[in-house]
PDB file of C-alpha atoms in Angstrom:
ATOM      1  CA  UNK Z1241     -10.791 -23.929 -16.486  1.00 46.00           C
ATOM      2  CA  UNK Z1242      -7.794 -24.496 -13.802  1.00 59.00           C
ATOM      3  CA  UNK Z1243      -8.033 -22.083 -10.591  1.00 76.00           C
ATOM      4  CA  UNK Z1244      -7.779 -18.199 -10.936  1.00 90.00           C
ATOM      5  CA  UNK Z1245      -3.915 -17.490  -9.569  1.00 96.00           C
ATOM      6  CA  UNK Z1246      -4.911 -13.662 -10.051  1.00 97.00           C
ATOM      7  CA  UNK Z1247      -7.554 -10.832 -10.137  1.00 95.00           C
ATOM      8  CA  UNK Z1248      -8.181  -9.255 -13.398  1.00 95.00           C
ATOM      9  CA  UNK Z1249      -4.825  -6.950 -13.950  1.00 97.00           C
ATOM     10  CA  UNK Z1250      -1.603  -7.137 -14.986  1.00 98.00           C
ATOM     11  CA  UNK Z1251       2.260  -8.190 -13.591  1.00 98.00           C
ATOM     12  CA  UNK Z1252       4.083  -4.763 -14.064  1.00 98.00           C
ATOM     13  CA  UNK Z1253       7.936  -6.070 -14.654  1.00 98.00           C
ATOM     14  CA  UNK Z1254      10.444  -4.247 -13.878  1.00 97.00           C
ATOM     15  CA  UNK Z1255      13.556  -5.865 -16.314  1.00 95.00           C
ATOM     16  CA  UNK Z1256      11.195  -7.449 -18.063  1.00 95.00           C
ATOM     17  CA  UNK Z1257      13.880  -7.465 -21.196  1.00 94.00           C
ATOM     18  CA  UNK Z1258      16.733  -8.900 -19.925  1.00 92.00           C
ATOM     19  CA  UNK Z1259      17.343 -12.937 -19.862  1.00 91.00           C
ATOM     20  CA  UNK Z1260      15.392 -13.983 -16.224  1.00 94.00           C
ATOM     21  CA  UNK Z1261      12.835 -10.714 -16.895  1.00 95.00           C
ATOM     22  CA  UNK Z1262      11.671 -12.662 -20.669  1.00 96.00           C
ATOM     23  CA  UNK Z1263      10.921 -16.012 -18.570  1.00 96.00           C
ATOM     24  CA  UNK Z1264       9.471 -14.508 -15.367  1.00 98.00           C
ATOM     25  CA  UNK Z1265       6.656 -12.511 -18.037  1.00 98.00           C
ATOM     26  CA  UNK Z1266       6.150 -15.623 -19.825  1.00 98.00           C
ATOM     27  CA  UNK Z1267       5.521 -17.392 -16.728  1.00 98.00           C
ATOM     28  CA  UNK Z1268       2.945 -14.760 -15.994  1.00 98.00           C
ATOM     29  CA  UNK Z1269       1.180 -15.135 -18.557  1.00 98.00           C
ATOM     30  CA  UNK Z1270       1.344 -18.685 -18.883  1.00 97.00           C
ATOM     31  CA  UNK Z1271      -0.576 -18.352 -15.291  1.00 97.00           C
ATOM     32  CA  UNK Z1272      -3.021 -16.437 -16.703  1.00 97.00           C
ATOM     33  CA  UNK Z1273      -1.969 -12.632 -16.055  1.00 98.00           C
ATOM     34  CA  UNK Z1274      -1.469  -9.900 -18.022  1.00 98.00           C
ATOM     35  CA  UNK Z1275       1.646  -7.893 -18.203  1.00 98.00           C
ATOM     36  CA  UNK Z1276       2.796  -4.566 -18.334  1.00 98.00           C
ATOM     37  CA  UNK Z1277       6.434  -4.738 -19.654  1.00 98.00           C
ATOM     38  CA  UNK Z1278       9.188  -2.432 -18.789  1.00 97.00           C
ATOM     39  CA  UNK Z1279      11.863  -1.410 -20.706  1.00 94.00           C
ATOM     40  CA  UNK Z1280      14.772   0.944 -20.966  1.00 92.00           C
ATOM     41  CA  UNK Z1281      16.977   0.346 -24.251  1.00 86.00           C
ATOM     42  CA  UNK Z1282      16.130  -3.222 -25.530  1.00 90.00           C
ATOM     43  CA  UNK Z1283      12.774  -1.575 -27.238  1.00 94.00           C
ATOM     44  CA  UNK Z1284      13.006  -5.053 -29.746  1.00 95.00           C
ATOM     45  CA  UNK Z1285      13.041  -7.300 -27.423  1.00 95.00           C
ATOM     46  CA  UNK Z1286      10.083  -5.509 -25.162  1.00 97.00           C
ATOM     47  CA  UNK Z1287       7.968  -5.908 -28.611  1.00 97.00           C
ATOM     48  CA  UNK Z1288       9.157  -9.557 -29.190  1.00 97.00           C
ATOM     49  CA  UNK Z1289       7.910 -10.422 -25.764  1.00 97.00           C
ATOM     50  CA  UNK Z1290       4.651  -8.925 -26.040  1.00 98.00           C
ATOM     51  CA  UNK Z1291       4.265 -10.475 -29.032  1.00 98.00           C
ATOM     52  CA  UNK Z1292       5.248 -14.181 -26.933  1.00 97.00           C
ATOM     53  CA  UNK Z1293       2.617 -12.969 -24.162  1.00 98.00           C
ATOM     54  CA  UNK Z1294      -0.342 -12.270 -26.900  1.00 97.00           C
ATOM     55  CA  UNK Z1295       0.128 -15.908 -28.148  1.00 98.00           C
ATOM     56  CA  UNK Z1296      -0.192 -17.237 -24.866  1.00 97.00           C
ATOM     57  CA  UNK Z1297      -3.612 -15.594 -24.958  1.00 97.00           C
ATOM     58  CA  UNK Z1298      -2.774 -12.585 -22.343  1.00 98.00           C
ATOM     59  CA  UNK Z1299      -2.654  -9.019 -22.635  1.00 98.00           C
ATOM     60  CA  UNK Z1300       0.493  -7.105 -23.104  1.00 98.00           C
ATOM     61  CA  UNK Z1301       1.569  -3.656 -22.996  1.00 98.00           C
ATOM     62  CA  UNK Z1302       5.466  -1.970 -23.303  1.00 98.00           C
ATOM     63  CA  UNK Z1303       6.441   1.027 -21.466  1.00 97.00           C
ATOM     64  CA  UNK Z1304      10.017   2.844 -21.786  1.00 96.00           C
ATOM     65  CA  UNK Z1305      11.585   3.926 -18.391  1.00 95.00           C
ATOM     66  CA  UNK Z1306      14.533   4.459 -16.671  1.00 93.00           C
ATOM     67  CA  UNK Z1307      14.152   3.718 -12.980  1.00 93.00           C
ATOM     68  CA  UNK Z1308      16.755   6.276 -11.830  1.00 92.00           C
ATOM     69  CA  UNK Z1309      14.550   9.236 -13.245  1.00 93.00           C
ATOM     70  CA  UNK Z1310      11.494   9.966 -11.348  1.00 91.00           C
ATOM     71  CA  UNK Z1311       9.158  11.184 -13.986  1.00 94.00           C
ATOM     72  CA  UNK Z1312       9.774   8.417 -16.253  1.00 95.00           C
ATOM     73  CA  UNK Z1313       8.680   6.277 -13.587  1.00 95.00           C
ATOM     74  CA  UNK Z1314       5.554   7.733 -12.699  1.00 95.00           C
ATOM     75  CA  UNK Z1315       4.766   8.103 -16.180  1.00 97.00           C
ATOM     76  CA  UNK Z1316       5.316   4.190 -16.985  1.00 97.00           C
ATOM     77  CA  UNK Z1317       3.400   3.538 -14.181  1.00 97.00           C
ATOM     78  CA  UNK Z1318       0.629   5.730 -14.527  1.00 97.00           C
ATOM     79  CA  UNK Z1319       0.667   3.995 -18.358  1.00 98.00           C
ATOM     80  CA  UNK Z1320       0.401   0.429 -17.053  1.00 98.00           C
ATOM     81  CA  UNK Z1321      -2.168   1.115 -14.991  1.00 97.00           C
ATOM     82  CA  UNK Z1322      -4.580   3.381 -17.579  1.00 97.00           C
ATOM     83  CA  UNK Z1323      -3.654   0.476 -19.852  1.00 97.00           C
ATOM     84  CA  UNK Z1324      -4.730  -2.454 -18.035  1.00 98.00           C
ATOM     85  CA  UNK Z1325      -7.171  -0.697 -15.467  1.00 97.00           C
ATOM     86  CA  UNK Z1326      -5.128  -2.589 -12.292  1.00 97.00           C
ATOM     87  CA  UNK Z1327      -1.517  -3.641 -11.157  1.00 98.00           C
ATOM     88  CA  UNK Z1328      -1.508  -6.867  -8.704  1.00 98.00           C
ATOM     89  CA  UNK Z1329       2.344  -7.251  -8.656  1.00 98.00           C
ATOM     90  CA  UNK Z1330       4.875  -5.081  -9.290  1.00 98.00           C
ATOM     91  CA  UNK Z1331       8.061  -7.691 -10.116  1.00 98.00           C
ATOM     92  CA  UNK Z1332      11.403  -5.720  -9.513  1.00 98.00           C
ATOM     93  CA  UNK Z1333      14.606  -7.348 -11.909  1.00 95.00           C
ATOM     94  CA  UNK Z1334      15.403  -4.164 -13.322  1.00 90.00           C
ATOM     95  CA  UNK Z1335      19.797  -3.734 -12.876  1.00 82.00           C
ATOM     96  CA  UNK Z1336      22.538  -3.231 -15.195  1.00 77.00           C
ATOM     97  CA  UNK Z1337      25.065  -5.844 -15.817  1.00 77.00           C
ATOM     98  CA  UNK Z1338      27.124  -5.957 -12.904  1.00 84.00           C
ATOM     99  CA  UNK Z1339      30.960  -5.849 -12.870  1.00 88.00           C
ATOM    100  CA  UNK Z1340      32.598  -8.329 -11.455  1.00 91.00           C
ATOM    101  CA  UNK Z1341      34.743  -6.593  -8.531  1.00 93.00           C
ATOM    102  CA  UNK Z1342      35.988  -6.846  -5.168  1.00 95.00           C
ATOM    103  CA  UNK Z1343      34.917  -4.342  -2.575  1.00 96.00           C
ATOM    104  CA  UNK Z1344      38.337  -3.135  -2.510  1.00 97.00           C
ATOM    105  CA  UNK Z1345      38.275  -2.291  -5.852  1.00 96.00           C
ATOM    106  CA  UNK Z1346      34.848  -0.661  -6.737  1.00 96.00           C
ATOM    107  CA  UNK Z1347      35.035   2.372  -7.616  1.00 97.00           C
ATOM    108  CA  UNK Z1348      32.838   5.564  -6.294  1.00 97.00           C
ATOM    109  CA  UNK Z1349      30.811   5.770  -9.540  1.00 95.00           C
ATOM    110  CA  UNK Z1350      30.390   2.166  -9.743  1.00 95.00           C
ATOM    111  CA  UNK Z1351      28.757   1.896  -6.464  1.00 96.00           C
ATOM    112  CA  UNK Z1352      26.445   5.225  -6.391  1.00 96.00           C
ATOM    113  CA  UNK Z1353      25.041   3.982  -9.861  1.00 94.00           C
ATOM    114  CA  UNK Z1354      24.363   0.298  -8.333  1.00 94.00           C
ATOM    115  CA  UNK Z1355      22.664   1.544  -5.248  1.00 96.00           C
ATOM    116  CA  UNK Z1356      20.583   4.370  -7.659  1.00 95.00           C
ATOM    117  CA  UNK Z1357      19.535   1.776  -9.895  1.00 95.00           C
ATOM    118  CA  UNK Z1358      18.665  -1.108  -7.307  1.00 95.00           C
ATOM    119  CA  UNK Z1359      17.685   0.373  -4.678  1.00 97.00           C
ATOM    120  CA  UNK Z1360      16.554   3.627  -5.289  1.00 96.00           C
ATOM    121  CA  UNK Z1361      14.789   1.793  -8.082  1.00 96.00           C
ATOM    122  CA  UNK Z1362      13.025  -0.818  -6.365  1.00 97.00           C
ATOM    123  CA  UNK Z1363      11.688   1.782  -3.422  1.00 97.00           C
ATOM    124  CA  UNK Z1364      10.755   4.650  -5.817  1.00 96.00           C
ATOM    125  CA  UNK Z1365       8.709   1.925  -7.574  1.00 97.00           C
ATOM    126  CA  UNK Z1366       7.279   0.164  -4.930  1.00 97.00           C
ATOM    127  CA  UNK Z1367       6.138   3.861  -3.530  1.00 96.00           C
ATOM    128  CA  UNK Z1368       4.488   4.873  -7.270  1.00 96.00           C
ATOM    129  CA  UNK Z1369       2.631   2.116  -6.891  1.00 97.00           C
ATOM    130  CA  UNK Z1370       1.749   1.529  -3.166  1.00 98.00           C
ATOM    131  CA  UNK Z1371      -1.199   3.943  -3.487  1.00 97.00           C
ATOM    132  CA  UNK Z1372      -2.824   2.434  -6.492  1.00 97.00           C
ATOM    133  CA  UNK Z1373      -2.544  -1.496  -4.665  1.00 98.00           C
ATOM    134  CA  UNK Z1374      -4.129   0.226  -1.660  1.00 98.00           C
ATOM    135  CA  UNK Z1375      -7.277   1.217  -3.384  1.00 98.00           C
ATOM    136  CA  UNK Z1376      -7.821  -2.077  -5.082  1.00 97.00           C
ATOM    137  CA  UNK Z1377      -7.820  -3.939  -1.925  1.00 97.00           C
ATOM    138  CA  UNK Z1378      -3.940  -5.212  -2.475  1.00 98.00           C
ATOM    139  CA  UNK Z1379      -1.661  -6.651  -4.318  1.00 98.00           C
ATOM    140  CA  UNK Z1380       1.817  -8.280  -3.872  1.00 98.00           C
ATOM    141  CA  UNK Z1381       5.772  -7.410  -4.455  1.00 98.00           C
ATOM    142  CA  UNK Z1382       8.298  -9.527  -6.077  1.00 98.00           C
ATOM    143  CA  UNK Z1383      11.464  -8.642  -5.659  1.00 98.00           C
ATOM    144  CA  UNK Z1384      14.358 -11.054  -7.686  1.00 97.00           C
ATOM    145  CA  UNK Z1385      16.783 -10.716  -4.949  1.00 97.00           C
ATOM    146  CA  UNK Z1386      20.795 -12.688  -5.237  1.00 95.00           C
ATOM    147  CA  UNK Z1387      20.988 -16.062  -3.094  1.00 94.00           C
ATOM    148  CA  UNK Z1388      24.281 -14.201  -2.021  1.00 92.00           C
ATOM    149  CA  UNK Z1389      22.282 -13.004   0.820  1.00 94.00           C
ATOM    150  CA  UNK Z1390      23.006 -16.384   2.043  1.00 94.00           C
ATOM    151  CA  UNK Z1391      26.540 -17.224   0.898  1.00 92.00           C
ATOM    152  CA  UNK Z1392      28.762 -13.655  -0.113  1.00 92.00           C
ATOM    153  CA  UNK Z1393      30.228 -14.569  -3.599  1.00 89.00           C
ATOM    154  CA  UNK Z1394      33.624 -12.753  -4.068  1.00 88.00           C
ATOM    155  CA  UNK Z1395      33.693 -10.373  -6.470  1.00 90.00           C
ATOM    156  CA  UNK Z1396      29.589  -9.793  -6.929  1.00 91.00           C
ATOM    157  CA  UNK Z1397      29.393  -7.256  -3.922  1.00 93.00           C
ATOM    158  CA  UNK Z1398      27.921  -4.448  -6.598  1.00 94.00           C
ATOM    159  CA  UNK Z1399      24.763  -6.872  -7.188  1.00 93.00           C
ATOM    160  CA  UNK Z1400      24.728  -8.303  -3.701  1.00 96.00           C
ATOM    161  CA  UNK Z1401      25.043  -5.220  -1.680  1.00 96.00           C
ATOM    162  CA  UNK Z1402      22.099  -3.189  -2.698  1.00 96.00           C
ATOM    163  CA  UNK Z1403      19.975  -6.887  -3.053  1.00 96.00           C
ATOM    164  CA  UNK Z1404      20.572  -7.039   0.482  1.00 97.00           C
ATOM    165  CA  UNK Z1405      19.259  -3.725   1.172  1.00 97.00           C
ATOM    166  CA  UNK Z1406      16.053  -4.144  -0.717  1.00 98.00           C
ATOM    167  CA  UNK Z1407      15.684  -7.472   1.471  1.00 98.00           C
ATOM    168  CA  UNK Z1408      14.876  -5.560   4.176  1.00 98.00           C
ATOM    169  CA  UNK Z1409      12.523  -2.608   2.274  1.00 98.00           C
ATOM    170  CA  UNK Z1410      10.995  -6.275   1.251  1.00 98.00           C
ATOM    171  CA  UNK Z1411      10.504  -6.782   5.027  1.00 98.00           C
ATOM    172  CA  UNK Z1412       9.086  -3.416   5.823  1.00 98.00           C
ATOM    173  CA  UNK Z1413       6.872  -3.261   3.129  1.00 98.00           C
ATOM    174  CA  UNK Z1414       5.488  -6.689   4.072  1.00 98.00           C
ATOM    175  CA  UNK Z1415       5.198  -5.065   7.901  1.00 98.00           C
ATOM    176  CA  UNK Z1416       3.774  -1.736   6.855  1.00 98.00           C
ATOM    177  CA  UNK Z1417       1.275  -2.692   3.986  1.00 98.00           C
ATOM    178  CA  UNK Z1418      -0.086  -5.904   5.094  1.00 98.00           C
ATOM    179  CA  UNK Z1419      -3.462  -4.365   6.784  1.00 98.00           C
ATOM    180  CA  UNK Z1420      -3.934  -2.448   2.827  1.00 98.00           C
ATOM    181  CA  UNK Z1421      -3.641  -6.802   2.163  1.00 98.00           C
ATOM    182  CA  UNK Z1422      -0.132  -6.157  -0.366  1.00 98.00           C
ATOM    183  CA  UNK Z1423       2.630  -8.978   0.574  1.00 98.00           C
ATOM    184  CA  UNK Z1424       6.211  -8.467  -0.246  1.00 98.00           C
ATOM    185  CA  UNK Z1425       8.192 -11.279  -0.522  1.00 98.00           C
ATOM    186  CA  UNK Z1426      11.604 -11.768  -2.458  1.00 98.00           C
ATOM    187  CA  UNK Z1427      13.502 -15.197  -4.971  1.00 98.00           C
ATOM    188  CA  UNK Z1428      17.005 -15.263  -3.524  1.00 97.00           C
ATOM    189  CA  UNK Z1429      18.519 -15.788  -7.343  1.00 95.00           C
ATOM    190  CA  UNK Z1430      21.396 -18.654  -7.850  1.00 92.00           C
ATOM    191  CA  UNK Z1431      23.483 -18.949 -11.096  1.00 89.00           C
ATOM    192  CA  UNK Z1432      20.720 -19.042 -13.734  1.00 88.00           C
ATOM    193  CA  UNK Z1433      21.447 -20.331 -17.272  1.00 83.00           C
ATOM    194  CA  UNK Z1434      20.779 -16.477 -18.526  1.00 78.00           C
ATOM    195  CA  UNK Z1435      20.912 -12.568 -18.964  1.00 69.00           C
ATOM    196  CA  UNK Z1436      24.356 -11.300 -17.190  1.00 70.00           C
ATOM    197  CA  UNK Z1437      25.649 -14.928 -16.139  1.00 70.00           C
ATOM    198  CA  UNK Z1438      25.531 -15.695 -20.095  1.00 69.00           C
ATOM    199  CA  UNK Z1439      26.820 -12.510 -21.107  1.00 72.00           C
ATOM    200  CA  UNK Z1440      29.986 -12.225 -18.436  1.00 71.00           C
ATOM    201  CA  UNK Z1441      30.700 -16.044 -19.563  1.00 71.00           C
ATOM    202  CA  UNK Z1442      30.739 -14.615 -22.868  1.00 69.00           C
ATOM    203  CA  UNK Z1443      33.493 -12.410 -21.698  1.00 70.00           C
ATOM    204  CA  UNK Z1444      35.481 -14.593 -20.093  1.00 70.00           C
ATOM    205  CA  UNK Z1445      34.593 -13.285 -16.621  1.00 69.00           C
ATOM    206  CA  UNK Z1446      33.337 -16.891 -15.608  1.00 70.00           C
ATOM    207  CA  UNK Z1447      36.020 -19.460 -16.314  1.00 71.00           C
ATOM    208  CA  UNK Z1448      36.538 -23.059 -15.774  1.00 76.00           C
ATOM    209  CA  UNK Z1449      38.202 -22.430 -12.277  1.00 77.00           C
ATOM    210  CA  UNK Z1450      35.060 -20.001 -11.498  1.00 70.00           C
ATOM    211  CA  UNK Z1451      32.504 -23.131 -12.740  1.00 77.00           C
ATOM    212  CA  UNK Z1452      34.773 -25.628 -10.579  1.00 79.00           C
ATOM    213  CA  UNK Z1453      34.189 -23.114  -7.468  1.00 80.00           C
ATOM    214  CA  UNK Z1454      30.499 -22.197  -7.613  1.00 81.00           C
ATOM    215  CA  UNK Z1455      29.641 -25.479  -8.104  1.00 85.00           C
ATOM    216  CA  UNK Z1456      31.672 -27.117  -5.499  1.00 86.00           C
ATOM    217  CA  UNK Z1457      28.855 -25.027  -3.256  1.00 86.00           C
ATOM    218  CA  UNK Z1458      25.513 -26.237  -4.808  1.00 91.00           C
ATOM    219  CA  UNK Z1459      23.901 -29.081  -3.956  1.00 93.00           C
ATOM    220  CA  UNK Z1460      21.904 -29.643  -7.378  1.00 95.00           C
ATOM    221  CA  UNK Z1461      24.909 -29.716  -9.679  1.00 90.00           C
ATOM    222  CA  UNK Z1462      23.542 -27.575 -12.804  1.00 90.00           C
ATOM    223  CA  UNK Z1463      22.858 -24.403 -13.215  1.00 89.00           C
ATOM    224  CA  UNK Z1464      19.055 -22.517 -12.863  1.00 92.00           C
ATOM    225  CA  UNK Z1465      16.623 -22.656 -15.575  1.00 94.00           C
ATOM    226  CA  UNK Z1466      15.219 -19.043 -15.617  1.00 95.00           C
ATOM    227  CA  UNK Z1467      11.413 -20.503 -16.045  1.00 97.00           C
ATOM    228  CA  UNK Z1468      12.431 -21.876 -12.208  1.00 97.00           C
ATOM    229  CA  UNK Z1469      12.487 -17.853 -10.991  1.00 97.00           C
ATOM    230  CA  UNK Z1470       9.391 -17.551 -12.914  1.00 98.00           C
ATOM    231  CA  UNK Z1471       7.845 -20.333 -11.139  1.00 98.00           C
ATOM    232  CA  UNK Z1472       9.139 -19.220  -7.893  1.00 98.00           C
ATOM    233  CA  UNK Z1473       7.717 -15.314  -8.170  1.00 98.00           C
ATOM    234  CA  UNK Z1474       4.404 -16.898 -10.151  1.00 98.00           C
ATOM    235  CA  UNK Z1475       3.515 -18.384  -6.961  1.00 98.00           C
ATOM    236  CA  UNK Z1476       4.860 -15.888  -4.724  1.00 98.00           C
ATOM    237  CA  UNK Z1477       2.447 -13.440  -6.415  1.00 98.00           C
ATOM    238  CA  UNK Z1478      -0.473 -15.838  -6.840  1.00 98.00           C
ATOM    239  CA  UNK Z1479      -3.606 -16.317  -4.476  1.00 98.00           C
ATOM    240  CA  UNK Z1480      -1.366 -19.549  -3.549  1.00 98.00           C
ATOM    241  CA  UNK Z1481       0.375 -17.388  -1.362  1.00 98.00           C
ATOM    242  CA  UNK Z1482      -2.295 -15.281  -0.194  1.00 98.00           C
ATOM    243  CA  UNK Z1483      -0.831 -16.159   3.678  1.00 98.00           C
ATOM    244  CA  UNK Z1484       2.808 -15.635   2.705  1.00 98.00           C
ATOM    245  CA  UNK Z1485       4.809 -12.382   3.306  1.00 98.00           C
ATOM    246  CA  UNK Z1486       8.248 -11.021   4.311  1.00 98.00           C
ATOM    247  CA  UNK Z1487       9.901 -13.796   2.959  1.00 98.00           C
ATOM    248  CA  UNK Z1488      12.681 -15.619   1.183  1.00 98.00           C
ATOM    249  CA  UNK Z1489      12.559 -18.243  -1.315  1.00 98.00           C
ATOM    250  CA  UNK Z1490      16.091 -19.592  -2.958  1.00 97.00           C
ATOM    251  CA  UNK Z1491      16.338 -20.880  -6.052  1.00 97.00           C
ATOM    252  CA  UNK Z1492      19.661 -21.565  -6.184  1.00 95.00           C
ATOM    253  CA  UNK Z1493      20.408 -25.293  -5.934  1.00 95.00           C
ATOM    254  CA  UNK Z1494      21.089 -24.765  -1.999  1.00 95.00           C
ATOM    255  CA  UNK Z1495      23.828 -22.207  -2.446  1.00 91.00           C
ATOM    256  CA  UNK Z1496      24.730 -21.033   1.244  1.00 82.00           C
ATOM    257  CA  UNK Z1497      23.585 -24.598   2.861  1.00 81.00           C
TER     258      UNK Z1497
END
């Protein structure tokens, strides 16, 4: 029997359906948590991956909610936690795929629904479940942040942007709810070999020119495995961290050094 990583409980994951979300939750489980899934509109794929975490021997559990309504998030998370009697991280991934835009040229709409869904989101979230971590003696925060808090990539400001601003509610929930012993830290994601960098290539968004670019600033010449974010917020969550809070880890094949 290898170490316990974490106490009885689930991983609730927020964007647990989309490319990165599927690996992070498998990487959970592999690590022997259970998880509460989240999903908005990919139902199918919510009950494929709980079907992935039961044969890796954990418990799973689906919950439909959209982040931007406030009732449907106290309801999922009042679910996860009658489901699995305790949450010890809450992972936030939950966004929509991004356009690809410069500042210039982002509309009104465009940026009120980013900043609704990211970071509105990720506090209303964190806040649902801040009161339920406090009475079981803690728990820690994930958030899957953009490693273009350390380089800006052009056109990515509607992803970037509100990242940045839940980088520092990562910060002040570290600050504020360390004495309740919850730590909030945040993975800085790269270009990962998934979700909305597969899709947009798919589109035609990323071309040859775009690949040259990008990878002209990495110093690991490939792109991210998503298992690596799972690895990264695994151990971020787990009692391997248990001293570690308020910070950043990049997995981005040093993008921004």
């Amino acid at each position: 029997m290898g170490e316990q990583l974490f106490p009885s409980g689930a991983a609730l994951i927020f964007g647990a359906t989309g490319g990165i979300g599927q690996a992070v939750a498998r990487e959970f489980a592999r690590a022997g948590s259970d998880v509460a899934i989240i999903w908005r509109s990919k139902q199918d794929k919510a009950e494929a991956l709980s079907k992935d975490i039961a044969a890796l021997g954990q418990k799973a559990s689906i919950h439909n909610c959209d982040v931007t309504d406030a009732e449907s998030l106290a309801a999922a998370i009042a679910a996860a936690t009658a489901t699995h009697g305790r949450i010890h991280t809450i992972v936030w991934g939950a966004g929509p795929l991004v356009d690809q835009v410069h500042l210039s040229q982002t509309t009104t709409e465009q940026w009120r629904r980013a900043i609704d869904v990211e970071v509105h989101g990720f506090f209303n979230a964190v806040q649902g479940v801040l009161p339920h971590m406090r009475a079981q003696g803690g728990g820690s925060i994930v958030h899957l942040g953009s490693a273009g808090d350390l380089r800006w990539p052009d056109k990515d400001g509607l992803s970037v942007a509100p990242k940045a601003a839940n980088e520092s509610l990562v910060k002040g929930f570290a600050r504020e709810e360390g004495k309740h012993g919850i730590r909030a830290n945040s993975v800085l994601v790269g270009v990962i070999e998934a979700g909305m960098f597969l899709e947009l290539s798919r589109q035609g968004v990323f071309d040859d020119v775009w690949t040259t670019e990008v990878q002209k600033n990495l110093s690991i010449k490939r792109w991210g495995q998503p298992e690596e974010i799972g690895h990264a917020a695994v151990f971020l969550a787990s009692s391997k961290a248990a001293y570690v809070t308020g910070q950043q880890i990049a997995v981005a094949g040093g993008y921004g050094n």
